[in-house]
């Protein structure tokens, strides 16, 4: 009985291996046209990669997937995305757009974009098609540039206790370290709070980012709405 089981298993293994060997992946099924709307972007800017896929063979292709990777741009990690496009009859084309935001923490250099398109022969499921396309995008940084997120206030409406705190997040997206003076002020109240500090440049978010908190005492202010301003220089 044991010999019979072994023989059956060996037969099944041989059949599976034969089926695997019969599958084929071809590189001549697609033609790609790739456009990056901005060849150069600054940290934090959005950009779009448009991929047009054409079926350039006589067979129809289905189950088409487009994958995109931007290598090492996100603090050493990749940005990636994927999507499906319509089945393509012979000679037909379709396009797909991918939108990305360049990270704040990024080096001033070119980054590789890898686009992979795969599909299956509509009449022969063992025949697959794949093409890999490479291009680049360049991140261009100014020498001196700071970016501020919208400030957050703990309590926007003050009643009995007329004190609150404001937090301000700042990024150095330039190529140089910065000596920063950050000020929260309201000229009507004659209120001004300042903090001075150094903010490093680079591609590490821990170095280029800081969040600062300011205590605002409005005990002497009349009951009305006030606008506060935040300035970094």
C-alpha positions as MATLAB code, in Angstrom:
seq = 'XXXXXXXXXXXXXXXXXXXXXXXXXXXXXXXXXXXXXXXXXXXXXXXXXXXXXXXXXXXXXXXXXXXXXXXXXXXXXXXXXXXXXXXXXXXXXXXXXXXXXXXXXXXXXXXXXXXXXXXXXXXXXXXXXXXXXXXXXXXXXXXXXXXXXXXXXXXXXXXXXXXXXXXXXXXXXXXXXXXXXXXXXXXXXXXXXXXXXXXXXXXXXXXXXXXXXXXXXXXXXXXXXXXXXXXXX';
ca = [
       0.000    0.000    0.000;
       2.820    2.463    0.814;
       4.431    1.929   -2.609;
       1.122    2.637   -4.333;
       0.677    5.954   -2.470;
       4.209    7.046   -3.322;
       3.642    6.258   -6.987;
       0.444    8.315   -7.071;
       2.144   11.271   -5.374;
       5.024   11.132   -7.821;
       2.622   11.059  -10.725;
       0.767   14.112   -9.387;
       4.049   15.976   -8.882;
       5.141   15.267  -12.445;
       1.802   16.515  -13.778;
       2.019   19.730  -11.734;
       5.546   20.375  -12.912;
       4.511   19.814  -16.506;
       1.668   22.314  -16.177;
       4.038   24.886  -14.649;
       6.597   24.545  -17.403;
       3.936   25.032  -20.072;
       3.077   28.535  -18.797;
       4.936   31.401  -20.498;
       5.394   35.099  -19.885;
       6.045   37.287  -22.911;
       7.410   40.830  -23.015;
       6.051   41.859  -26.419;
       2.356   42.262  -25.567;
       2.358   45.914  -24.480;
       3.647   49.274  -25.573;
       3.861   51.974  -22.891;
       3.809   55.755  -23.067;
       4.644   57.326  -19.693;
       4.426   61.018  -18.804;
       5.386   62.671  -15.514;
       3.623   66.047  -15.355;
       6.571   67.657  -13.522;
      10.083   66.390  -14.172;
      11.213   68.360  -11.114;
       9.233   68.737   -7.879;
       9.860   70.370   -4.545;
       9.302   68.601   -1.210;
       5.584   68.495   -0.413;
       4.475   69.115   -4.006;
       2.025   66.830   -5.802;
       2.805   65.214   -9.133;
       1.049   62.823  -11.510;
       2.410   59.882  -13.480;
       0.220   59.029  -16.494;
       0.629   55.571  -18.032;
      -0.870   54.773  -21.440;
      -0.939   51.062  -22.279;
      -1.374   49.803  -25.856;
      -1.996   46.205  -26.905;
       0.415   45.805  -29.819;
      -0.176   42.120  -30.642;
      -2.905   40.292  -32.571;
      -4.406   38.625  -29.457;
      -6.747   40.282  -26.941;
      -5.349   40.868  -23.425;
      -7.389   40.859  -20.186;
      -6.864   41.187  -16.398;
      -4.390   44.027  -16.937;
      -2.712   45.458  -13.832;
      -0.374   48.462  -13.636;
       1.997   48.725  -10.665;
       4.225   51.714   -9.913;
       7.077   52.187   -7.449;
       9.136   55.278   -6.673;
      12.262   53.868   -5.084;
      13.675   55.044   -1.729;
      11.991   58.458   -1.824;
      10.098   58.231    1.482;
      12.796   58.248    4.175;
      14.433   55.262    2.454;
      11.117   53.528    1.718;
       9.258   53.314   -1.584;
       6.077   55.089   -2.612;
       3.892   52.642   -4.516;
       0.433   52.221   -5.994;
      -1.403   49.962   -8.429;
      -4.552   49.879  -10.507;
      -6.440   47.965  -13.180;
      -7.300   49.100  -16.688;
      -9.840   47.831  -19.211;
      -9.297   44.643  -21.177;
      -7.590   45.561  -24.431;
      -8.473   44.177  -27.835;
      -5.668   44.022  -30.368;
      -4.507   47.582  -31.162;
      -6.569   49.244  -28.399;
      -5.163   51.440  -25.620;
      -6.190   52.739  -22.206;
      -4.554   54.976  -19.619;
      -4.329   55.320  -15.844;
      -3.066   58.167  -13.654;
      -1.196   57.871  -10.353;
      -0.940   60.864   -8.008;
       1.780   61.235   -5.393;
       3.000   63.840   -2.917;
       6.750   64.268   -2.613;
       7.635   63.823    1.080;
       9.016   66.735    3.090;
      11.893   64.553    4.331;
      13.669   63.838    1.064;
      17.085   64.271   -0.526;
      17.847   66.709   -3.334;
      18.335   64.137   -6.126;
      16.742   61.942   -8.818;
      14.561   58.974   -7.869;
      13.825   55.933   -9.999;
      10.248   55.182  -11.068;
       9.523   51.554  -11.989;
       6.269   50.719  -13.790;
       5.231   47.096  -14.309;
       2.274   46.104  -16.505;
       0.949   42.536  -16.552;
      -1.935   40.878  -18.390;
      -3.279   37.547  -19.595;
      -4.035   36.280  -23.084;
      -7.820   36.253  -23.421;
      -7.743   32.999  -25.420;
      -4.905   31.215  -23.626;
      -4.799   31.499  -19.825;
      -1.307   29.958  -19.696;
       0.155   32.846  -21.685;
       0.923   36.013  -19.719;
       2.354   39.343  -20.812;
       4.587   41.657  -18.784;
       6.566   44.795  -19.469;
       8.740   46.863  -17.095;
       9.380   50.553  -17.774;
      11.872   52.818  -15.981;
      11.941   56.589  -15.696;
      12.951   59.164  -13.057;
      11.728   62.185  -11.166;
      14.002   64.833   -9.666;
      13.460   66.501   -6.310;
      14.792   70.058   -6.366;
      15.208   71.855   -3.021;
      15.792   75.558   -2.432;
      18.587   76.608   -0.099;
      16.231   78.233    2.407;
      12.603   77.182    2.746;
      10.340   76.534    5.719;
       6.853   75.012    5.580;
       4.275   75.477    8.337;
       1.233   73.318    8.974;
      -1.979   75.048   10.022;
      -1.643   75.936   13.740;
      -3.877   74.072   16.206;
      -5.533   75.710   19.200;
      -6.575   73.592   22.188;
      -9.669   75.726   22.889;
     -10.998   78.057   20.187;
     -13.816   79.329   22.440;
     -12.788   80.554   25.915;
     -15.266   81.072   28.761;
     -14.373   80.962   32.451;
     -10.702   80.217   31.959;
      -9.275   82.552   29.348;
      -6.091   80.652   28.688;
      -5.325   78.251   25.859;
      -2.396   76.722   24.024;
      -1.473   76.818   20.362;
       0.748   74.237   18.658;
       2.715   75.012   15.497;
       4.467   72.397   13.340;
       7.325   73.531   11.142;
       9.450   71.731    8.515;
      12.808   72.759    7.065;
      12.588   71.585    3.433;
      15.614   73.558    2.254;
      19.191   72.382    1.880;
      20.595   74.527    4.721;
      20.172   74.360    8.495;
      18.099   77.270    9.793;
      18.159   79.478   12.888;
      14.424   80.054   13.334;
      12.473   82.650   15.271;
       8.835   81.590   15.578;
       6.308   84.157   16.765;
       2.603   84.025   17.657;
       1.076   87.499   17.944;
      -2.010   89.704   17.964;
      -1.401   93.431   17.543;
      -4.810   94.469   18.913;
      -4.061   92.772   22.234;
      -0.392   93.706   22.173;
       0.406   90.004   22.645;
       3.546   88.419   21.250;
       5.109   85.060   22.157;
       8.422   84.022   20.591;
      10.642   80.948   20.505;
      14.087   80.673   18.895;
      15.692   77.382   17.880;
      17.763   75.623   15.209;
      16.063   73.379   12.651;
      18.271   71.013   10.665;
      17.999   70.149    6.976;
      18.170   66.659    5.488;
      16.049   63.632    4.670;
      15.204   62.498    8.227;
      11.841   63.748    9.479;
      13.059   63.715   13.086;
      15.671   66.334   12.099;
      13.676   68.606    9.798;
      10.414   68.736   11.794;
       9.521   70.417   15.068;
       6.259   71.106   16.910;
       6.242   74.094   19.265;
       3.578   74.991   21.843;
       2.658   78.489   22.971;
       0.598   79.403   26.048;
      -1.807   82.292   25.401;
      -3.155   84.204   28.409;
      -6.232   86.254   27.465;
      -7.482   87.101   30.968;
      -7.472   90.847   30.211;
      -9.096   90.525   26.767;
     -12.659   91.667   26.114;
     -15.223   89.093   25.010;
     -14.958   89.027   21.203;
     -13.224   87.124   18.398;
      -9.504   87.650   17.886;
      -7.229   86.623   15.027;
      -3.765   85.413   15.886;
      -0.893   85.311   13.430;
       2.081   82.979   13.291;
       5.363   84.008   11.679;
       8.569   82.049   11.154;
      11.791   83.626    9.928;
];
